[in-house]
Coordinates of C-alpha atoms and ligand atoms in Angstrom, one line a residue:
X1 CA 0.8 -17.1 14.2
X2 CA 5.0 -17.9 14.1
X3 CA 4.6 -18.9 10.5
X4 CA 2.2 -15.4 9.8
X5 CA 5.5 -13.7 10.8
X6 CA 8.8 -12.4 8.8
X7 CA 11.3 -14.5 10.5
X8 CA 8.9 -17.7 11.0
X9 CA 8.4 -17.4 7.1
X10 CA 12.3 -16.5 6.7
X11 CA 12.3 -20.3 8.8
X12 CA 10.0 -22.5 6.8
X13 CA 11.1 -21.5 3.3
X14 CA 14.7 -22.0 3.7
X15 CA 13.6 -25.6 5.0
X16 CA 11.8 -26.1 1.9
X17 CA 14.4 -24.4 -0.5
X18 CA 17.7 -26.6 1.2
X19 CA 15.1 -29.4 0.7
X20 CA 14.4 -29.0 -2.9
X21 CA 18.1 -28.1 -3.6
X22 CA 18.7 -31.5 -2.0
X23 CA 16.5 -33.8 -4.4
X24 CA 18.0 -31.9 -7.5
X25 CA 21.7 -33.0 -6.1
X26 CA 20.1 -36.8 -4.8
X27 CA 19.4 -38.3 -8.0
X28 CA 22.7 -37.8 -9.7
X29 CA 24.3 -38.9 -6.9
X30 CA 22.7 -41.9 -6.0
X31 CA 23.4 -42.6 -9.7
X32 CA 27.0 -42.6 -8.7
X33 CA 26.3 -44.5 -5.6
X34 CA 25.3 -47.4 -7.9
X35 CA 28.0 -46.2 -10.4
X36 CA 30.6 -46.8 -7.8
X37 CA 29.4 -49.9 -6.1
X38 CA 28.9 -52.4 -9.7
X39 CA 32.2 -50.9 -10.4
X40 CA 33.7 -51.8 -7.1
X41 CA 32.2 -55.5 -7.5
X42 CA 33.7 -56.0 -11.3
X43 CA 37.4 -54.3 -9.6
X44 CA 37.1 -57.0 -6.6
X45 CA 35.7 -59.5 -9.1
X46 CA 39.2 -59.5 -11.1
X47 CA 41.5 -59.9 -8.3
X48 CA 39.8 -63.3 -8.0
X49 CA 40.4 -64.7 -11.2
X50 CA 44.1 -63.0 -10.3
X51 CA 43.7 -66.6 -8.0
X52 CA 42.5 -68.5 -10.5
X53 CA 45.2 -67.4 -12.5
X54 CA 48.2 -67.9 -10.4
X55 CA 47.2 -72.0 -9.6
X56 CA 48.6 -74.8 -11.5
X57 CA 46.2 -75.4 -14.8
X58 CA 44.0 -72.5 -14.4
X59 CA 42.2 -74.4 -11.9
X60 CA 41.1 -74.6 -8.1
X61 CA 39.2 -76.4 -5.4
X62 CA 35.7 -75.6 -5.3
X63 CA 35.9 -74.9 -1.6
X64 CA 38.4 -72.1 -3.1
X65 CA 36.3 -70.9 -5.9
X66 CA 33.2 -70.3 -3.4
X67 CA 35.3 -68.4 -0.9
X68 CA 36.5 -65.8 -3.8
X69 CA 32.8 -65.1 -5.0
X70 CA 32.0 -64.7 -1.7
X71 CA 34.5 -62.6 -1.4
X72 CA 33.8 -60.5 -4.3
X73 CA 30.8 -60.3 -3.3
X74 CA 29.4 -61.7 -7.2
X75 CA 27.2 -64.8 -8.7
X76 CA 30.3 -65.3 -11.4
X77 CA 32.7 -63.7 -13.4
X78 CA 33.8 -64.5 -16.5
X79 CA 36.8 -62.4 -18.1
X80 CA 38.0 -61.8 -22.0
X81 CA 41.4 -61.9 -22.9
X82 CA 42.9 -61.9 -26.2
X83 CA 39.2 -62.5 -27.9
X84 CA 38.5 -65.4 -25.9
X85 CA 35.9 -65.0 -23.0
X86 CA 35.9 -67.5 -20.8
X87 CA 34.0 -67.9 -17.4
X88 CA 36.3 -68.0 -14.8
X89 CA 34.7 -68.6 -11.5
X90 CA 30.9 -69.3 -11.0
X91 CA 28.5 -70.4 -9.0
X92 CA 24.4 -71.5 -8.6
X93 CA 21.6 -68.8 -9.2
X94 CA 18.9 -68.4 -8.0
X95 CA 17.5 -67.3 -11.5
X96 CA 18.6 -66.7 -15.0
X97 CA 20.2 -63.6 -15.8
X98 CA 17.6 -60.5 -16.2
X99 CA 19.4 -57.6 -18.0
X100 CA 23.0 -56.7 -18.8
X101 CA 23.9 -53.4 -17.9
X102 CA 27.9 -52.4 -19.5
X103 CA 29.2 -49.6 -17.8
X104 CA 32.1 -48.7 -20.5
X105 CA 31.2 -45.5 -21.5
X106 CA 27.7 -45.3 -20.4
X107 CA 26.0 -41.8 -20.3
X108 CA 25.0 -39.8 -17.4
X109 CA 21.4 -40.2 -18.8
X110 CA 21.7 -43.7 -18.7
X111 CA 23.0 -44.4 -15.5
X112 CA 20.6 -41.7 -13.6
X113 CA 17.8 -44.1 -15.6
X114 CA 19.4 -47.5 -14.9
X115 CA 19.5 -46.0 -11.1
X116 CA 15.9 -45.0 -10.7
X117 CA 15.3 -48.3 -12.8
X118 CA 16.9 -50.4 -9.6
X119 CA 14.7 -48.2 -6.6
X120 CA 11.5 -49.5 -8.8
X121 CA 12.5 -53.2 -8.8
X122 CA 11.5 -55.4 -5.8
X123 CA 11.8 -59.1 -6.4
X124 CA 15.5 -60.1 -6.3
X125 CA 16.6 -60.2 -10.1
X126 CA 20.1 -61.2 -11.1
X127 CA 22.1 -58.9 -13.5
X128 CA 25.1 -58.8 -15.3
X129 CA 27.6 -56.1 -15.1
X130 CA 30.2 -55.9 -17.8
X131 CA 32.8 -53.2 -17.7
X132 CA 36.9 -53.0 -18.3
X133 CA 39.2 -54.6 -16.6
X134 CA 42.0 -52.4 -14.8
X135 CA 45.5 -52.2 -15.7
X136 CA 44.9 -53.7 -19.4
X137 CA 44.5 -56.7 -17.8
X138 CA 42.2 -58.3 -20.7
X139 CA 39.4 -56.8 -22.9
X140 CA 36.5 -57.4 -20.5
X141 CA 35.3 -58.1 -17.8
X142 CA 31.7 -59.6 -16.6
X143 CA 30.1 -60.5 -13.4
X144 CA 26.9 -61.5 -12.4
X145 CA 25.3 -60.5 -9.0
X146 CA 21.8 -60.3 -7.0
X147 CA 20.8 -56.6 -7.3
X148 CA 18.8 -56.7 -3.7
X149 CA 21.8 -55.8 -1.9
X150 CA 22.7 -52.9 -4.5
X151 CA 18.7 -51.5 -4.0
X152 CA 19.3 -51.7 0.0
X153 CA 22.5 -49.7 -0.6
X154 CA 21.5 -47.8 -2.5
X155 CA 17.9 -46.4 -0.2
X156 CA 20.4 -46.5 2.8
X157 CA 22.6 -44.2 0.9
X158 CA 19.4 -41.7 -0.3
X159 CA 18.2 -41.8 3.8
X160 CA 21.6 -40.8 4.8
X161 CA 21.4 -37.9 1.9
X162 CA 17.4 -37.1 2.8
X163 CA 19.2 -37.0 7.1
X164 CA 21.7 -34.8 6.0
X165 CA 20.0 -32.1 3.6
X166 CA 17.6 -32.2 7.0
X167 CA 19.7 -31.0 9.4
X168 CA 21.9 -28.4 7.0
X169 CA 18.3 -27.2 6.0
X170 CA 17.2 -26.7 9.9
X171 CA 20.7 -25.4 10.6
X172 CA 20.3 -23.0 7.7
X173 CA 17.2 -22.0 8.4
X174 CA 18.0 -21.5 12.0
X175 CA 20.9 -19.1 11.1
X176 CA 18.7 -17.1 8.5
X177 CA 16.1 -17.0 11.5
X178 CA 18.5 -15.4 13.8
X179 CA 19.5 -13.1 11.0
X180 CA 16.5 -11.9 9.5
X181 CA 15.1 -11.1 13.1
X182 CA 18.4 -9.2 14.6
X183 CA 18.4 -6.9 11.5
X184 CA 14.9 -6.6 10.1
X185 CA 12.0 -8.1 12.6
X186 CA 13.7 -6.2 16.1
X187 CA 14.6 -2.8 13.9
X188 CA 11.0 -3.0 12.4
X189 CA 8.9 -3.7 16.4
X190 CA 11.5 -0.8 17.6
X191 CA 10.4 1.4 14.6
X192 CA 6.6 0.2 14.8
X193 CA 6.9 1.4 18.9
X194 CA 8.3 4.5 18.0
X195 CA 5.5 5.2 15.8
X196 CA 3.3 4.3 18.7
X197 CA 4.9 6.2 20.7
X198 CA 4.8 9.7 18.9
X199 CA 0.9 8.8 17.8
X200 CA 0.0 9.0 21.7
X201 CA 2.0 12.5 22.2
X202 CA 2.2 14.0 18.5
X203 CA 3.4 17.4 19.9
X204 CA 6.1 16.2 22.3
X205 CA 9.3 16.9 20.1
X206 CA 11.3 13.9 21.9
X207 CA 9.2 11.3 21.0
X208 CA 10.3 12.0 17.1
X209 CA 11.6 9.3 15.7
X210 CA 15.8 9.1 15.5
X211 CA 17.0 7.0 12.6
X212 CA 19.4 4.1 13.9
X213 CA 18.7 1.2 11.6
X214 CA 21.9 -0.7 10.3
X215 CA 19.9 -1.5 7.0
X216 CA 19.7 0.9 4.6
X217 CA 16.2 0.5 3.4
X218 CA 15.0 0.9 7.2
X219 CA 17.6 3.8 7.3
X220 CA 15.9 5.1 4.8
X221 CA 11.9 4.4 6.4
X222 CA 13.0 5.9 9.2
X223 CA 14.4 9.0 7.7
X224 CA 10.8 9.4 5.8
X225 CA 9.1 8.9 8.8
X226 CA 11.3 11.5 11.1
X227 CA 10.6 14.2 8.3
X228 CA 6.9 13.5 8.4
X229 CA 6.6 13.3 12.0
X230 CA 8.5 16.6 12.3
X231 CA 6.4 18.7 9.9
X232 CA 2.9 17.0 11.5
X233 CA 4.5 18.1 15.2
X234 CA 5.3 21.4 13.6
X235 CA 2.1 22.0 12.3
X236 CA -0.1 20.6 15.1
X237 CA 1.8 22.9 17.4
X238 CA 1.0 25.9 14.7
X239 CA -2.9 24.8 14.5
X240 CA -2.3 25.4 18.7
X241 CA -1.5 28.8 18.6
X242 CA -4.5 29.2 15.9
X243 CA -6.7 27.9 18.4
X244 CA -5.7 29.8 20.7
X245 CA -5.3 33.1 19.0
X246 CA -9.0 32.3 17.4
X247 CA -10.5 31.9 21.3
X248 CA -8.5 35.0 22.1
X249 CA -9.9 36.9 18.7
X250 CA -13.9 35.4 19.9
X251 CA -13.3 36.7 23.3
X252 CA -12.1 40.2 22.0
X253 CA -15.1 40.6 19.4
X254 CA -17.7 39.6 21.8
X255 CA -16.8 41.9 24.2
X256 CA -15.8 44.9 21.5
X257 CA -19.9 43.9 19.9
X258 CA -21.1 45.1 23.8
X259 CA -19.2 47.8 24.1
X260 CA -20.0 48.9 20.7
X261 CA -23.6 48.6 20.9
X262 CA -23.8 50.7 23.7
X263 CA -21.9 53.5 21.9
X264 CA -23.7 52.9 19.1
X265 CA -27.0 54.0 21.5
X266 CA -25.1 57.0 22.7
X267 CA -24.4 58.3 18.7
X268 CA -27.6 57.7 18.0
X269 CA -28.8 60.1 20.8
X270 CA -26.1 62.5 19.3
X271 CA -28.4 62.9 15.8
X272 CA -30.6 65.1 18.3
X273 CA -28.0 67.3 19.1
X274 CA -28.4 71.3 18.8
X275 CA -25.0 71.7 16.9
X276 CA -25.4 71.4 13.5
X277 CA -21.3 70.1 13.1
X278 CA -22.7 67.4 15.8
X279 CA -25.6 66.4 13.8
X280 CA -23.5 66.4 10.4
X281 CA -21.0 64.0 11.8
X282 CA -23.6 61.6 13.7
X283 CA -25.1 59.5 10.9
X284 CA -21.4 58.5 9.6
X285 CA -20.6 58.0 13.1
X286 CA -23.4 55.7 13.7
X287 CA -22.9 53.8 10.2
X288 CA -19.3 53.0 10.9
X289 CA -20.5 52.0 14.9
X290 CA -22.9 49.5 12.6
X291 CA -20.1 48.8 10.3
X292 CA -17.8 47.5 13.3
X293 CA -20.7 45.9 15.5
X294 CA -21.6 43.8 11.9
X295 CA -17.4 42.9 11.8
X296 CA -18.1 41.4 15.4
X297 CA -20.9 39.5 14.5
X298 CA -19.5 37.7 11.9
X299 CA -16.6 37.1 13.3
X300 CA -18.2 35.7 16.3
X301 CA -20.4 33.6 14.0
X302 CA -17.7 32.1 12.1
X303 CA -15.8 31.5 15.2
X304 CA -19.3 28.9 16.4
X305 CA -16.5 26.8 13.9
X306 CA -18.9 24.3 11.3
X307 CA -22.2 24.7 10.6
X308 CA -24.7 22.4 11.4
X309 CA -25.4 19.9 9.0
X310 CA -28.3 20.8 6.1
X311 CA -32.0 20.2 7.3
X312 CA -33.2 19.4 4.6
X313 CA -36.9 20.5 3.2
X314 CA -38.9 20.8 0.0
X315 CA -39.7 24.9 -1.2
X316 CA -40.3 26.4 -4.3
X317 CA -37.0 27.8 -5.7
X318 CA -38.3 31.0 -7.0
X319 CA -40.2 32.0 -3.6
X320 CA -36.9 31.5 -2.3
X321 CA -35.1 33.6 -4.5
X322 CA -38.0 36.1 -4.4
X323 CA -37.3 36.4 -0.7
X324 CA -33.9 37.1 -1.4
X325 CA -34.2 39.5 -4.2
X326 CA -36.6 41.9 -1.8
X327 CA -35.0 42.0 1.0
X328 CA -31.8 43.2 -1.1
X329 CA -34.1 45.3 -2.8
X330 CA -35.4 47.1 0.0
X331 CA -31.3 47.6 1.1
X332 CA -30.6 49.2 -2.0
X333 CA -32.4 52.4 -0.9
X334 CA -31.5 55.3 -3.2
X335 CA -29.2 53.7 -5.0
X336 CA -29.8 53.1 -8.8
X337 CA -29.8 49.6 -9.0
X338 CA -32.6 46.9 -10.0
X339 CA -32.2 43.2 -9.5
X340 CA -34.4 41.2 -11.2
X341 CA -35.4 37.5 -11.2
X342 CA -35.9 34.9 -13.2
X343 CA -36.8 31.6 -12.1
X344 CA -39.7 28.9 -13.1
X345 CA -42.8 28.8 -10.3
X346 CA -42.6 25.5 -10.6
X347 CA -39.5 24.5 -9.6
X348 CA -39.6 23.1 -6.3
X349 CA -36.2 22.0 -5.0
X350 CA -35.0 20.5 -1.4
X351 CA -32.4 22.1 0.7
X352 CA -31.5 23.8 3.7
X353 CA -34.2 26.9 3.2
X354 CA -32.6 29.2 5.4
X355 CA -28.7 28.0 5.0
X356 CA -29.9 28.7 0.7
X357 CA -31.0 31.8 1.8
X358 CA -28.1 33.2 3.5
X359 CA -25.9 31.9 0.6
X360 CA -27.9 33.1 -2.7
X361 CA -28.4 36.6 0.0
X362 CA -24.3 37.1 0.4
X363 CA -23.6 36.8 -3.1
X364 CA -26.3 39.4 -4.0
X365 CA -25.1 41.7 -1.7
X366 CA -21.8 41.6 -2.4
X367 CA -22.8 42.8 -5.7
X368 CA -25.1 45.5 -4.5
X369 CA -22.1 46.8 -2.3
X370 CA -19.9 47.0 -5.1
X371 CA -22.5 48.6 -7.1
X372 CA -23.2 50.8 -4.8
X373 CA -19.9 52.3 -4.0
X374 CA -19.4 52.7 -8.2
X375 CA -22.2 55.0 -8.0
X376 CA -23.2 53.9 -11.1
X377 CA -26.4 52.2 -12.7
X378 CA -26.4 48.8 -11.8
X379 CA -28.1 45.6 -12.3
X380 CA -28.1 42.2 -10.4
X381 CA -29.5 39.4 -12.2
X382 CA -31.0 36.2 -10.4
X383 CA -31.6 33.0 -12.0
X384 CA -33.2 29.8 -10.9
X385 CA -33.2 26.7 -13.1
X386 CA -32.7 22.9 -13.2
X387 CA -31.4 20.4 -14.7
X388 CA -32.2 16.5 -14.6
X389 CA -30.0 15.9 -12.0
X390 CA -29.1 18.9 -10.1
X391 CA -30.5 22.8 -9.4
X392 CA -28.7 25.7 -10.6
X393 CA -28.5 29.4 -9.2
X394 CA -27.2 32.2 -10.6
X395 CA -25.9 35.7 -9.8
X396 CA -24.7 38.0 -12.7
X397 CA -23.9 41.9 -12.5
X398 CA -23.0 44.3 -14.0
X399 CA -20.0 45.8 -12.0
X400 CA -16.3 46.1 -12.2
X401 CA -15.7 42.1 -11.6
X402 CA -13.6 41.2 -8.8
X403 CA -10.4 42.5 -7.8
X404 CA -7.2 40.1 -8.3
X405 CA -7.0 40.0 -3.8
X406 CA -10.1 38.8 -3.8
X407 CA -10.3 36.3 -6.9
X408 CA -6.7 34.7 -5.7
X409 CA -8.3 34.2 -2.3
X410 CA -11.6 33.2 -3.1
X411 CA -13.7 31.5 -0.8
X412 CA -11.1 31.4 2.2
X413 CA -12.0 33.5 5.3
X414 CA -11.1 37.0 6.2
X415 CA -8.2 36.8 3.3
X416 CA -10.8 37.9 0.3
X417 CA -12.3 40.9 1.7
X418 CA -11.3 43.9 -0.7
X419 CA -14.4 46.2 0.3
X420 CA -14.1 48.9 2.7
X421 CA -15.7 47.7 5.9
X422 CA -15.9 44.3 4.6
X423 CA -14.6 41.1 6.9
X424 CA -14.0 39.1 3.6
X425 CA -16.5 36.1 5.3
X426 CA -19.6 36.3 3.4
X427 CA -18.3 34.0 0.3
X428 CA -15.9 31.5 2.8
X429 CA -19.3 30.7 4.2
X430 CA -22.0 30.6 1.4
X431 CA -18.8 27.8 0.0
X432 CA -18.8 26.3 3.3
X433 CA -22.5 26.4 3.3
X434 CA -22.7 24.6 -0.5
X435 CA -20.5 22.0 0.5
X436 CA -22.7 20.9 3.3
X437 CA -25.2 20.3 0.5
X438 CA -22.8 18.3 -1.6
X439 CA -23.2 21.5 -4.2
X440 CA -20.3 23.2 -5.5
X441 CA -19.8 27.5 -6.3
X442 CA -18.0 28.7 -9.1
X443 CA -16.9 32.3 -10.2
X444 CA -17.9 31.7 -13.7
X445 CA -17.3 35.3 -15.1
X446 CA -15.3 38.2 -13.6
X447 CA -14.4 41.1 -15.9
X448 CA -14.9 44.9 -16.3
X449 CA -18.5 44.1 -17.6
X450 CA -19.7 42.2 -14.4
X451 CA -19.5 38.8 -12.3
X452 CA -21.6 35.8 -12.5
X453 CA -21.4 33.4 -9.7
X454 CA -23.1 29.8 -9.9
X455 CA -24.3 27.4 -7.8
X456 CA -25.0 23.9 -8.7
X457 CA -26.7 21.7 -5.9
X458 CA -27.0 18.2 -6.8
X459 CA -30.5 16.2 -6.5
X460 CA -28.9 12.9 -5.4
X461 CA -27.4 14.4 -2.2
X462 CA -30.9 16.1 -1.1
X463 CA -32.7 12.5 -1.1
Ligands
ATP501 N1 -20.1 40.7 -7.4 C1 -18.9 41.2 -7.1 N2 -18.3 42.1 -7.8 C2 -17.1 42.6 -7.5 N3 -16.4 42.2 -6.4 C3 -17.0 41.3 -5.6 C4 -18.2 40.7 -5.9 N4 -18.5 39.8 -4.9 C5 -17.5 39.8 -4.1 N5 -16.6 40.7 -4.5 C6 -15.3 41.0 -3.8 O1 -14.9 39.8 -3.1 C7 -14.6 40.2 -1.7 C8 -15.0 39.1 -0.8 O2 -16.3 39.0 -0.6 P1 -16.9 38.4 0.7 O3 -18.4 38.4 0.7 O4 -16.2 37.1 1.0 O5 -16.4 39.4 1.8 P2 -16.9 40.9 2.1 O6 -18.1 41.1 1.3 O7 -15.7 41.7 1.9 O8 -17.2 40.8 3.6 P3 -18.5 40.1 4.3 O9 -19.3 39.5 3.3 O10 -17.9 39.1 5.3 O11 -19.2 41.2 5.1 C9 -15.3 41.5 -1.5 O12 -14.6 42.2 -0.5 C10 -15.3 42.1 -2.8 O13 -14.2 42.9 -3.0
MG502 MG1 -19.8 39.9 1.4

């Protein structure tokens, strides 16, 4: 859980970085370590012979000889001087001589090898170090010594290294924890509770987010945020008052469809009426009674909010459409309009019979109202078909095509209507009603020779 978090990961991989740094830096060094202690042996290992030197006959006791190896801490030492080497001060091995390592001029290459060479070896070998003698004191300048004590060095030396890379790693890492939570993890909980905080009152206007963040990129979250969480408050509290002012309109309608109704029954009684300027008015005063009642109704039924959900059953298309092109039929009174059909008896398609009905029925009246207030010879075509995968209706007339209100608001409620006496619902819920189904409805002509609507209603959605 701490390591699934920002500042535990911030922890572990500056441990592991410091740590990796560390063993790039550890084998040079350590190469150095060895560099410096051979050399320090072969320095110590000529200020003995500087003994040997300074006594009568180049000679001493062995008692003497013994203390200055011991001293120099070396097997023997044997020093060159003006071409002739000669072995100076020595003393019994152990074992012959392995290798020869001369430090004059060797290469970093070759003294990181030589180094990791002496970690591998574990059996005490003897080597021989030959290197330069300071202060021109000869040509050069050999020792022999036990390379044990160098290997023990030389691991004490890499522990201390591994110790202290360690601790600066855990300090480091400590330092980067405190950082990365102070200016990222506590600015990003705050943020993550503010969130929280608006999400359980969207609409309270306090509880929007106030940038604070001393890091810019958080600066800049939470500026993104405060902007979104002000335009959602905004628009919640907007969709409010539309609620409201919807309940308000539903209230108003249902109680205006009452009164109405009941005056409608009172005009009606009028068309009896004596008065011949009584009975000429009556019949336009009881169709625009109907007219109103009908604005109620649909208002009130669009107000019920969704529809239910499709039931779905099997029919045959063109009884359906039959249905339809009747009833519109019988509507269109004296009017000169025909509507024909045109649809395959054998089609038999699955749907929502009476939600098709209602939506194949809106689009065919529209286009009989419109035909009918031209006052011209009209024609409604109605076609059923299929195709593999889907059914297809259409409605084609022949009036004026739609006007620009109602084609730039298509299918959204009450903003369409451009008919007298018209609520501009009928096509906001034949589309509402085609969704359900999964269908889709397209305007697919509308010009000064007519309008054709489609309907498409796929098969995979009515299974
Ligand atoms: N076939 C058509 N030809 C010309 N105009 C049309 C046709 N169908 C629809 N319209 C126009 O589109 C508008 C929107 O139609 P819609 O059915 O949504 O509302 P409405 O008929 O005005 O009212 P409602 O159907 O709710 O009683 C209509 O007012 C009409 O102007
Ligand atoms: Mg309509």
């Amino acid at each position: 859980m701490f390591l699934k978090s920002l500042s535990g990961r911030f922890l572990l991989l500056t441990i592991i970085f410091v740590m990796l740094a560390e063993v790039l830096i550890f084998v040079p060094s350590v190469a150095r370590f060895r560099l410096d202690y051979l050399q320090t042996r072969l320095d110590s290992s000529q200020i003995a012979t500087l003994a040997l030197l300074a006594a009568p006959d180049d000679m001493v006791t062995p008692e003497l000889e013994a203390e200055l190896l011991r001293n120099a801490d070396v097997l023997n030492v044997a020093l060159q001087r003006d071409s002739i080497r000669e072995l100076m001060l020595s003393s019994p091995m152990k074992s012959p001589i392995e290798q020869s390592f001369d430090l004059r001029g060797a290469s970093a290459w070759v003294l990181i090898r030589d180094a990791l060479q002496a970690l591998r070896h574990t059996d005490d070998r003897v080597i021989r170090i030959v290197g330069e003698p300071s202060n021109e004191a000869g040509q050069m300048i050999e020792a022999a010594l036990y390379e044990k004590p160098l290997r023990e060095a030389m691991i004490d030396y890499g522990l201390n290294i591994f110790k202290l890379s360690l601790f600066i790693s855990i300090v480091t890492g400590a330092l980067l924890f405190v950082a990365v939570r102070s200016f990222l993890v506590l600015p990003i909980s705050r943020l993550v509770q503010q969130i929280r905080a608006f999400e359980a009152a969207p609409e309270d206007a306090r509880k929007i987010i106030q940038p604070q963040a001393g890091v810019t990129e958080l600066y800049e979250a939470e500026t993104a945020i405060q902007s979104m969480q002000q335009q959602l408050s905004q628009s919640l509290k907007q969709k409010g008052r539309l609620a409201d002012l919807g309940g308000a309109v539903a209230k108003i309608s249902h109680d205006l469809r009452n009164i109405l109704t009941t005056t409608q029954l009172l005009a009606d009684r009028m068309e009896n009426s004596e008065d011949p300027a009584v009975q000429k008015t009556a019949p336009k005063l009881v169709s625009s009674l109907s007219r109103a009642v009908n604005l109620c109704e649909s208002t009130l039924r669009f107000g019920k909010a969704e529809e239910t959900a499709p039931n779905l059953t099997d029919f045959s298309m063109q009884d359906l459409l039959r249905e339809v092109v009747e009833g519109e039929t019988l509507a269109v009174g004296d009017a000169d309009i025909e509507i024909s059909l045109q649809a395959d008896d054998a089609i038999s398609m699955r749907a929502d019979r009476e939600q098709l009905y209602r939506i194949v029925s809106n689009i065919v009246r529209n286009a009989r109202q419109v035909l009918t207030a031209k006052k011209r010879q009209g024609e409604i075509r109605v076609k059923g078909d299929e195709t593999a995968d889907s059914w297809i209706i259409s409605v084609s007339d022949n009036g004026p095509g739609l006007p620009k209100k109602a084609v730039d608001n298509l299918f959204t409620p009450f903003e369409g209507g451009a008919r007298k006496g018209g609520s501009g619902l009928g096509l906001a819920i034949s589309a509402e009603l085609v969704k359900g189904h999964g269908g889709t409805i397209k305007l697919t002509a509308s010009d000064s020779h007519g309008s054709t609507f489609r309907i498409t209603l796929p098969k995979d959605s009515a299974k």
